[in-house]
Short mmCIF file of C-alpha atoms in Angstrom, two decimals:
data_model
loop_
_atom_site.label_atom_id
_atom_site.label_comp_id
_atom_site.label_asym_id
_atom_site.label_seq_id
_atom_site.Cartn_x
_atom_site.Cartn_y
_atom_site.Cartn_z
CA MET S 152 2.06 118.70 62.37
CA ALA S 153 4.77 121.40 62.38
CA SER S 154 5.72 122.91 59.07
CA SER S 155 9.20 122.31 57.68
CA PRO S 156 11.73 125.10 58.28
CA VAL S 157 12.80 124.71 54.67
CA THR S 158 10.68 126.41 52.01
CA PRO S 159 10.18 123.86 49.23
CA PRO S 160 11.47 124.77 45.78
CA ARG S 161 8.93 126.39 43.50
CA PRO S 162 8.03 124.26 40.47
CA ASP S 163 7.81 127.37 38.30
CA ARG S 164 11.42 128.23 39.06
CA PRO S 165 13.57 125.08 38.88
CA ALA S 166 16.94 125.10 40.62
CA ARG S 167 19.91 125.99 38.45
CA PRO S 168 23.29 124.44 39.32
CA ASN S 169 26.05 126.63 40.73
CA PRO S 170 29.16 125.64 38.71
CA THR S 171 31.17 128.53 40.18
CA PHE S 172 30.88 127.17 43.70
CA ARG S 173 31.71 123.69 42.40
CA ARG S 174 34.93 125.01 40.85
CA LEU S 175 35.89 126.63 44.16
CA ARG S 176 35.63 123.24 45.86
CA GLY S 177 38.30 121.91 43.48
CA GLN S 178 39.55 118.38 44.15
CA ARG S 179 38.19 118.23 47.69
CA SER S 180 35.24 115.99 48.46
CA PRO S 181 32.03 117.72 49.64
CA ALA S 182 32.73 116.47 53.19
CA GLU S 183 36.29 117.86 53.13
CA PHE S 184 35.09 121.19 51.81
CA ALA S 185 32.38 121.29 54.48
CA ALA S 186 35.08 120.78 57.12
CA LEU S 187 36.94 123.82 55.75
CA VAL S 188 33.72 125.86 55.91
CA ARG S 189 33.29 124.94 59.58
CA ARG S 190 36.90 125.83 60.25
CA ALA S 191 36.49 129.23 58.56
CA ALA S 192 33.37 129.84 60.65
CA ARG S 193 35.30 129.24 63.85
CA GLU S 194 37.98 131.66 62.69
CA ILE S 195 35.45 134.53 62.70
CA GLY S 196 33.36 133.37 65.64
CA GLU S 197 30.42 132.05 63.62
CA ARG S 198 28.66 128.73 64.13
CA VAL S 199 27.47 126.83 61.09
CA SER S 200 26.74 123.12 60.87
CA CYS S 201 27.87 122.70 57.29
CA ASP S 202 28.04 119.16 55.96
CA ALA S 203 28.44 117.39 52.63
CA ARG S 204 24.69 117.53 52.06
CA TYR S 205 24.66 121.31 52.37
CA VAL S 206 27.55 121.65 49.90
CA GLY S 207 25.70 119.42 47.47
CA ARG S 208 22.55 121.55 47.75
CA VAL S 209 24.51 124.71 47.05
CA GLU S 210 26.14 123.20 43.99
CA ALA S 211 22.78 121.87 42.77
CA GLY S 212 21.33 125.38 42.99
CA GLU S 213 18.82 124.50 45.71
CA ILE S 214 20.29 127.26 47.87
CA ARG S 215 20.09 130.37 45.70
CA CYS S 216 21.35 132.72 48.42
CA PRO S 217 22.84 131.68 51.79
CA ASN S 218 21.75 133.05 55.14
CA TYR S 219 23.77 135.82 56.73
CA ALA S 220 25.93 133.52 58.84
CA TYR S 221 27.03 131.52 55.82
CA GLU S 222 27.48 134.72 53.81
CA ARG S 223 29.99 136.01 56.36
CA VAL S 224 31.83 132.67 56.33
CA PHE S 225 32.02 132.44 52.53
CA LEU S 226 33.22 136.03 52.17
CA HIS S 227 35.88 135.30 54.80
CA MET S 228 36.99 132.21 52.87
CA PHE S 229 37.15 134.05 49.55
CA PRO S 230 38.17 137.63 50.37
CA GLY S 231 37.50 140.28 47.77
CA ARG S 232 34.58 138.39 46.24
CA THR S 233 30.85 139.03 46.46
CA LEU S 234 28.05 136.51 46.73
CA THR S 235 27.43 136.80 43.01
CA ASP S 236 31.13 136.12 42.40
CA LEU S 237 30.56 132.83 44.25
CA GLY S 238 27.67 131.90 41.96
CA PHE S 239 24.79 132.92 44.25
CA ALA S 240 21.83 135.03 43.17
CA PRO S 241 21.73 138.63 44.44
CA ARG S 242 19.85 138.82 47.71
CA SER S 243 17.48 141.34 46.13
CA SER S 244 16.37 138.78 43.55
CA VAL S 245 15.48 136.09 46.06
CA ARG S 246 11.77 135.52 46.59
CA GLY S 247 10.42 137.14 49.75
CA ARG S 248 13.04 139.90 49.90
CA GLY S 249 10.60 142.08 51.78
CA ALA S 250 10.70 139.78 54.75
CA HIS S 251 13.57 140.66 57.07
CA PRO S 252 16.12 138.03 58.07
CA LEU S 253 15.16 136.04 61.11
CA ASP S 254 17.31 136.65 64.17
CA ASP S 255 20.15 138.09 62.15
CA ALA S 256 21.92 139.32 65.26
CA SER S 257 22.77 135.76 66.13
CA GLY S 258 23.81 134.85 62.62
CA ALA S 259 21.17 132.16 62.58
CA GLY S 260 18.72 133.80 60.22
CA GLU S 261 18.02 133.19 56.57
CA THR S 262 16.46 135.17 53.79
CA ARG S 263 13.01 133.85 52.98
CA GLY S 264 13.07 131.90 49.80
CA ALA S 265 16.74 131.02 50.19
CA HIS S 266 15.80 127.39 50.92
CA GLU S 267 18.44 127.08 53.63
CA PRO S 268 17.81 126.17 57.28
CA TYR S 269 20.49 127.10 59.79
CA ASP S 270 20.97 123.50 60.89
CA THR S 271 21.79 121.43 57.83
CA GLN S 272 22.35 118.12 59.61
CA ASP S 273 20.73 115.17 57.87
CA PRO S 274 18.77 113.23 60.55
CA TYR S 275 19.39 110.03 58.60
CA ASP S 276 23.16 110.52 58.51
CA THR S 277 24.09 111.66 62.01
CA HIS S 278 26.95 109.19 62.38
CA HIS S 279 28.58 110.45 59.21
CA ASN S 280 28.19 114.08 60.25
CA ASP S 281 29.50 113.47 63.76
CA GLU S 282 32.54 111.81 62.23
CA GLU S 283 33.10 114.61 59.73
CA SER S 284 32.73 117.26 62.44
CA ASP S 285 35.77 115.73 64.11
CA VAL S 286 37.94 116.15 61.03
CA LEU S 287 39.35 119.51 62.10
CA ARG S 288 38.03 119.59 65.67
CA ARG S 289 41.41 120.47 67.13
CA ALA S 290 42.84 122.10 64.04
CA PHE S 291 43.01 125.88 63.67
CA MET S 292 41.73 126.39 67.23
CA THR S 293 43.28 129.83 67.47
CA GLY S 294 41.74 131.49 64.43
CA GLY S 295 41.38 135.21 64.01
CA GLY S 296 43.70 137.40 65.98
CA ALA S 297 44.16 135.19 69.01
CA THR S 298 47.68 135.15 70.41
CA VAL S 299 49.35 131.87 71.25
CA ALA S 300 52.13 132.02 73.79
CA ALA S 301 55.44 130.22 73.38
CA VAL S 302 55.13 126.65 74.60
CA SER S 303 57.73 124.55 76.37
CA ILE S 304 56.52 121.10 77.34
CA GLY S 305 58.61 119.87 80.23
CA PRO S 306 60.67 116.78 79.46
CA LEU S 307 59.51 116.71 75.87
CA GLY S 308 61.76 119.68 75.24
CA LEU S 309 59.37 121.11 72.67
CA ALA S 310 59.52 124.84 72.03
CA LEU S 311 57.14 126.08 69.36
CA ASP S 312 56.74 129.85 69.33
CA ALA S 313 53.47 130.65 67.58
CA SER S 314 53.32 134.10 69.16
CA ALA S 315 56.08 135.15 66.79
CA ALA S 316 53.55 134.89 64.00
CA GLU S 317 51.45 137.58 65.68
CA ARG S 318 54.22 140.15 65.84
CA PRO S 319 54.23 142.82 63.13
CA GLY S 320 56.35 141.79 60.16
CA ARG S 321 57.06 138.33 61.60
CA ARG S 322 55.55 135.21 60.11
CA PRO S 323 56.50 131.56 60.64
CA GLY S 324 59.71 130.57 58.89
CA SER S 325 62.24 127.77 58.73
CA VAL S 326 63.00 128.03 62.46
CA GLU S 327 59.41 127.20 63.37
CA ALA S 328 59.22 124.47 60.73
CA THR S 329 62.38 122.85 62.10
CA ALA S 330 61.07 123.07 65.68
CA LEU S 331 57.85 121.38 64.61
CA GLU S 332 59.69 118.56 62.86
CA GLU S 333 61.88 118.09 65.91
CA ALA S 334 58.79 117.93 68.14
CA VAL S 335 57.50 115.00 66.09
CA ARG S 336 60.83 113.18 66.39
CA ARG S 337 61.04 113.72 70.15
CA ILE S 338 57.52 112.43 70.74
CA ARG S 339 58.23 109.30 68.70
CA LEU S 340 61.50 108.70 70.49
CA LEU S 341 59.91 108.99 73.94
CA ASP S 342 57.00 106.76 72.90
CA ASP S 343 59.44 104.08 71.69
CA ARG S 344 60.99 103.92 75.12
CA HIS S 345 58.18 104.76 77.53
CA GLY S 346 54.80 104.23 75.85
CA ALA S 347 51.97 106.68 75.44
CA ASP S 348 50.17 107.11 78.74
CA GLY S 349 52.44 109.76 80.21
CA LEU S 350 52.83 111.71 76.98
CA TYR S 351 49.39 112.20 75.49
CA ARG S 352 48.09 115.22 77.36
CA ARG S 353 51.41 117.08 77.15
CA ALA S 354 51.76 116.42 73.43
CA ALA S 355 48.34 117.92 72.64
CA THR S 356 49.62 121.42 73.46
CA PRO S 357 52.31 121.60 70.75
CA LEU S 358 49.71 120.24 68.33
CA ARG S 359 47.47 123.24 68.96
CA THR S 360 50.46 125.50 68.54
CA ALA S 361 51.38 123.82 65.24
CA TYR S 362 47.99 124.61 63.75
CA ALA S 363 48.23 128.16 65.04
CA LEU S 364 51.42 128.49 62.99
CA LEU S 365 49.50 127.32 59.93
CA ASP S 366 46.86 129.95 60.57
CA ALA S 367 49.51 132.66 60.74
CA GLY S 368 50.81 131.67 57.31
CA ALA S 369 54.37 131.38 56.06
CA VAL S 370 55.86 133.72 53.48
CA ARG S 371 57.54 131.02 51.39
CA GLN S 372 55.58 128.13 49.90
CA ALA S 373 58.35 125.66 50.76
CA THR S 374 58.06 126.65 54.42
CA ALA S 375 54.27 126.46 54.30
CA ASP S 376 54.54 122.93 52.91
CA ARG S 377 56.90 121.93 55.72
CA LEU S 378 54.53 123.40 58.31
CA HIS S 379 51.54 121.54 56.88
CA SER S 380 53.44 118.26 56.68
CA GLY S 381 54.83 118.73 60.19
CA ALA S 382 51.44 119.59 61.66
CA GLY S 383 49.88 116.55 60.00
CA GLU S 384 52.63 114.24 61.24
CA LEU S 385 52.29 115.71 64.72
CA ALA S 386 48.53 115.07 64.61
CA ILE S 387 49.24 111.44 63.73
CA SER S 388 51.80 111.13 66.53
CA VAL S 389 49.39 112.59 69.08
CA GLY S 390 46.67 110.34 67.66
CA TRP S 391 48.91 107.32 68.20
CA LEU S 392 49.51 108.36 71.81
CA ALA S 393 45.73 108.51 72.26
CA HIS S 394 45.35 105.15 70.49
CA ASP S 395 47.98 103.39 72.59
CA SER S 396 46.54 104.81 75.82
CA GLY S 397 43.04 103.56 75.01
CA ARG S 398 41.46 106.88 73.98
CA PHE S 399 40.06 105.61 70.70
CA ASP S 400 37.67 108.50 70.04
CA ASP S 401 40.46 111.03 70.48
CA ALA S 402 42.75 109.00 68.24
CA ARG S 403 40.09 108.84 65.51
CA SER S 404 39.72 112.61 65.64
CA HIS S 405 43.47 113.24 65.40
CA TYR S 406 43.88 110.83 62.49
CA ALA S 407 40.97 112.44 60.64
CA GLU S 408 42.57 115.82 61.29
CA ALA S 409 45.81 114.65 59.69
CA LEU S 410 43.91 113.18 56.75
CA ALA S 411 42.12 116.48 56.14
CA THR S 412 45.44 118.35 56.28
CA ALA S 413 46.96 115.91 53.79
CA ARG S 414 44.11 116.20 51.33
CA THR S 415 43.94 119.97 51.60
CA THR S 416 47.60 120.25 50.60
CA GLY S 417 47.82 117.24 48.25
CA ASP S 418 50.41 115.51 50.46
CA ASP S 419 50.23 111.84 49.41
CA ALA S 420 52.86 110.67 51.90
CA LEU S 421 50.96 112.22 54.80
CA GLU S 422 47.66 110.83 53.52
CA ALA S 423 49.11 107.31 53.32
CA HIS S 424 50.39 107.61 56.89
CA ALA S 425 47.01 108.84 58.15
CA PHE S 426 45.18 105.97 56.44
CA CYS S 427 47.76 103.51 57.80
CA ASN S 428 47.08 104.54 61.38
CA THR S 429 43.34 104.75 60.78
CA ALA S 430 43.40 101.11 59.63
CA PHE S 431 45.29 100.05 62.76
CA LEU S 432 42.86 101.93 65.00
CA ALA S 433 39.82 100.47 63.25
CA ARG S 434 41.18 96.96 63.79
CA ASP S 435 41.75 97.60 67.50
CA ALA S 436 38.35 99.25 67.88
CA GLY S 437 36.54 96.22 66.46
CA ARG S 438 35.80 97.66 63.01
CA PRO S 439 37.69 95.17 60.78
CA ARG S 440 35.91 96.05 57.54
CA GLU S 441 36.87 99.69 57.99
CA ALA S 442 40.43 98.53 58.69
CA VAL S 443 40.55 96.72 55.34
CA ARG S 444 39.13 99.71 53.45
CA ALA S 445 41.52 102.18 55.09
CA ALA S 446 44.53 99.94 54.44
CA GLN S 447 43.55 99.52 50.81
CA ALA S 448 43.08 103.29 50.44
CA ALA S 449 46.54 103.79 51.94
CA GLN S 450 48.04 101.39 49.40
CA ARG S 451 46.42 103.24 46.50
CA VAL S 452 47.87 106.54 47.69
CA ALA S 453 51.28 105.11 48.63
CA ARG S 454 51.98 103.05 45.50
CA PRO S 455 53.52 105.96 43.50
CA LEU S 456 55.77 106.91 46.46
CA GLY S 457 58.16 104.06 45.65
CA SER S 458 58.65 102.58 49.13
CA ALA S 459 58.36 98.78 49.21
CA ARG S 460 58.70 98.80 53.01
CA LEU S 461 55.74 101.19 53.32
CA MET S 462 53.65 98.99 51.04
CA SER S 463 54.67 95.98 53.15
CA LEU S 464 53.42 97.63 56.34
CA LEU S 465 50.16 98.64 54.66
CA ALA S 466 49.65 95.04 53.50
CA LEU S 467 50.02 93.99 57.14
CA ARG S 468 47.39 96.53 58.15
CA GLU S 469 45.08 94.98 55.57
CA ALA S 470 45.90 91.50 56.84
CA GLY S 471 44.86 92.54 60.33
CA GLY S 472 41.48 93.64 59.00
CA TRP S 473 40.93 90.38 57.13
CA ALA S 474 41.81 88.47 60.29
CA GLY S 475 39.21 90.46 62.18
CA LEU S 476 36.67 89.42 59.55
CA THR S 477 37.79 85.78 60.05
CA ASP S 478 38.77 85.70 56.37
CA ARG S 479 41.81 83.43 56.58
CA THR S 480 42.39 83.43 52.82
CA GLY S 481 42.36 87.22 52.57
CA CYS S 482 44.68 87.43 55.57
CA GLU S 483 47.16 84.93 54.16
CA GLN S 484 47.25 86.68 50.79
CA ALA S 485 47.94 90.05 52.43
CA LEU S 486 50.64 88.50 54.64
CA ALA S 487 52.31 86.98 51.59
CA ARG S 488 52.39 90.41 49.91
CA ALA S 489 53.80 91.94 53.06
CA HIS S 490 56.69 89.47 53.20
CA ALA S 491 57.45 89.78 49.48
CA LEU S 492 57.50 93.57 49.64
CA TYR S 493 59.62 93.56 52.80
CA ALA S 494 62.16 91.31 51.08
CA ARG S 495 62.83 94.03 48.50
CA GLY S 496 64.74 95.86 51.20
CA PRO S 497 64.92 99.47 52.37
CA SER S 498 65.16 102.47 50.04
CA ASP S 499 65.60 106.22 50.15
CA ALA S 500 61.84 106.54 49.59
CA ASP S 501 61.04 104.98 52.98
CA PRO S 502 59.33 107.58 55.24
CA GLU S 503 61.17 108.75 58.34
CA TRP S 504 58.29 107.71 60.60
CA MET S 505 58.80 104.06 59.62
CA SER S 506 61.97 103.71 61.68
CA PHE S 507 60.08 101.27 63.94
CA TYR S 508 59.29 98.91 61.07
CA GLY S 509 61.80 96.13 60.88
CA GLU S 510 61.69 92.35 60.93
CA ALA S 511 60.57 92.37 64.56
CA GLU S 512 57.50 94.49 63.80
CA LEU S 513 56.65 92.35 60.79
CA GLU S 514 56.75 89.26 63.01
CA GLY S 515 54.76 91.00 65.74
CA LEU S 516 51.99 92.10 63.41
CA GLU S 517 51.79 88.66 61.87
CA ALA S 518 51.51 87.20 65.37
CA GLN S 519 48.51 89.45 66.00
CA CYS S 520 46.85 88.20 62.81
CA TRP S 521 47.20 84.55 63.77
CA SER S 522 46.07 85.31 67.30
CA THR S 523 42.92 86.98 65.97
CA LEU S 524 42.27 83.88 63.85
CA GLY S 525 42.68 81.65 66.93
CA ALA S 526 45.86 79.94 65.68
CA TRP S 527 47.58 80.26 69.07
CA PRO S 528 50.73 78.11 68.55
CA ARG S 529 51.50 79.82 65.26
CA ALA S 530 50.88 83.23 66.81
CA ALA S 531 53.19 82.37 69.73
CA ARG S 532 56.03 81.41 67.37
CA HIS S 533 55.87 84.77 65.61
CA ALA S 534 55.50 86.73 68.86
CA ARG S 535 58.54 84.97 70.38
CA ARG S 536 60.56 85.76 67.26
CA ALA S 537 59.44 89.40 67.37
CA ALA S 538 60.56 89.89 70.96
CA ARG S 539 63.90 88.25 70.25
CA LEU S 540 64.58 90.36 67.15
CA GLN S 541 63.56 93.75 68.56
CA ASP S 542 66.24 96.41 68.99
CA PRO S 543 66.67 97.12 72.74
CA HIS S 544 65.94 100.82 72.09
CA PHE S 545 62.28 99.98 71.44
CA THR S 546 61.44 99.07 75.03
CA ARG S 547 57.73 99.55 74.50
CA ASN S 548 57.66 97.15 71.56
CA ILE S 549 59.60 94.49 73.48
CA ALA S 550 56.94 94.72 76.19
CA LEU S 551 54.19 94.58 73.56
CA TYR S 552 55.54 91.52 71.75
CA THR S 553 56.18 89.72 75.04
CA ALA S 554 52.63 90.49 76.20
CA GLU S 555 51.35 89.09 72.90
CA LEU S 556 53.48 85.98 73.46
CA ALA S 557 52.12 85.55 77.01
CA ASP S 558 48.53 85.75 75.81
CA ASP S 559 49.07 83.35 72.91
CA LEU S 560 50.77 80.81 75.18
CA ALA S 561 48.00 81.10 77.78
CA ARG S 562 45.23 80.58 75.21
CA GLY S 563 47.23 77.81 73.55
CA GLY S 564 47.31 75.72 76.75
CA ARG S 565 50.85 76.48 77.98
CA PRO S 566 50.19 78.33 81.25
CA ASP S 567 53.66 77.96 82.79
CA GLU S 568 55.40 79.54 79.77
CA ALA S 569 52.69 82.20 79.59
CA ALA S 570 53.27 83.14 83.23
CA ALA S 571 57.02 83.45 82.68
CA ALA S 572 56.45 85.77 79.73
CA GLY S 573 53.92 87.76 81.77
CA VAL S 574 56.47 88.30 84.54
CA ARG S 575 58.94 89.66 81.98
CA VAL S 576 56.31 92.18 80.86
CA LEU S 577 55.67 93.22 84.46
CA ASP S 578 59.40 93.86 84.85
CA LEU S 579 59.20 96.33 81.95
CA LEU S 580 56.07 98.18 83.08
CA ASP S 581 58.01 100.36 85.51
CA GLU S 582 59.59 101.94 82.44
CA VAL S 583 56.78 101.54 79.90
CA GLN S 584 53.41 103.23 80.33
CA SER S 585 50.96 101.76 77.83
CA SER S 586 47.30 101.09 78.51
CA ARG S 587 47.30 98.84 75.47
CA ILE S 588 49.90 96.51 77.01
CA ARG S 589 48.25 96.58 80.44
CA THR S 590 44.92 95.63 78.87
CA MET S 591 46.53 92.70 77.07
CA LEU S 592 48.18 91.52 80.27
CA ALA S 593 44.91 91.74 82.18
CA GLY S 594 43.31 89.48 79.59
CA THR S 595 46.14 86.97 80.00
CA ALA S 596 45.67 87.02 83.78
CA ARG S 597 41.99 86.16 83.37
CA VAL S 598 42.84 83.23 81.10
CA LEU S 599 45.41 81.94 83.62
CA LEU S 600 43.17 82.13 86.68
CA PRO S 601 41.99 78.52 86.40
CA HIS S 602 45.65 77.41 86.14
CA ARG S 603 46.99 79.11 89.26
CA ARG S 604 48.52 75.83 90.49
CA ALA S 605 50.73 75.51 87.42
CA SER S 606 54.41 76.39 87.84
CA GLY S 607 54.93 80.14 88.11
CA VAL S 608 51.30 81.08 87.44
CA SER S 609 50.40 82.10 90.96
CA GLU S 610 53.53 84.28 91.18
CA PHE S 611 52.50 86.07 88.00
CA LEU S 612 48.90 86.50 89.17
CA GLU S 613 50.00 87.91 92.52
CA ARG S 614 52.43 90.35 90.94
CA HIS S 615 49.86 91.40 88.36
CA ALA S 616 47.23 92.00 91.06
CA ALA S 617 49.71 94.06 93.08
CA ALA S 618 50.92 96.15 90.14
CA PRO S 619 49.84 99.81 90.37
CA ARG S 620 47.02 100.82 88.07
CA ARG S 621 47.64 104.07 86.21
CA ALA S 622 44.88 106.53 85.49
#
């Protein structure tokens, strides 16, 4: 049996907590702080697998002195401080000082007696750690002195010049903050009209640039706040493009990235938005209980913001989770809250990103709830109303609601009406590129196959089969 790489604590020298390190963590959770440690490591070219468990062991005093890789990361995070300033014991006082660090050239060594393996992953919590490692996977990708060139993304018209931050005496200012905010608006506008499939890969580039601007640092706090908020909103927008084009793992990573940014800066509005989208993704990915939890977390954060319309949308996100759990009572209660909150009307506190949320979206989301519960006629009524109420600008949503209507009618035993609605969606797919809508329509086609002799069904099936499939 191989010996453990971790030297067990000595009973004659019990661990003493490290309150200094705990104070440095502040209001962040251990997992959030661990994500910042991993980010700092990437900035200086180190590789550490820090997780919440490791942070807890440091704070509990189990790790009296970190290995050399972690030492370099911590001193980078807290410049001007020594290990003792961070609450660690001097390396000279650690048991086994006479033994040299193992493989220090690679940064993977540890001082004997430090009780700290290089790989701190908990084998019983790999899912949690994999999820946490995604929190800032794309964030701060250009740490250190790397130069990021000016980016112009074709028809998106996005121009974010992060290289300006690398020039002597030039740090990001209001011009860059405004460009970032405009990038978010342009992506949302194009998604409203054309769907996500053609936008996702191009939108990822300005996201990397946005986080490079954060790394460079703004002179004024107001500008720094705008940059953080803009980068978080851009991460959510890119996450939505991934979500709508069927790239659920990418979407989860982007949403977690935005959530980490929000919590790092104390931005409640951004945190509520990130939780809102996380709830929607969890519902679509077949994790309804997570959808309920995320929606409820969003409501807790959003309540002080004063937007009844935002709270209405979050109640709908919760309703979708309850529907996925086949909890009709929970779903109906959340839907009732959503309608009551919506009836309070718009306000100045409503976030800019909620421009899509009107009566049509409320009807569309309610239709999805009833569809999930198998109440097809009721779902069809709401979906029909949603398509009729939608502003013509939101071409993608018209296609989405009509696809929902087609599926509800097909499953509710009305194949001829379902086929007619399906043809209307096909007419829109030359303009709208959404894997989500195509997947819905494919499901409707499968349901209608046994009814190909019904009026209009064979025409729909033939057109659907002939429609080009996008990569």
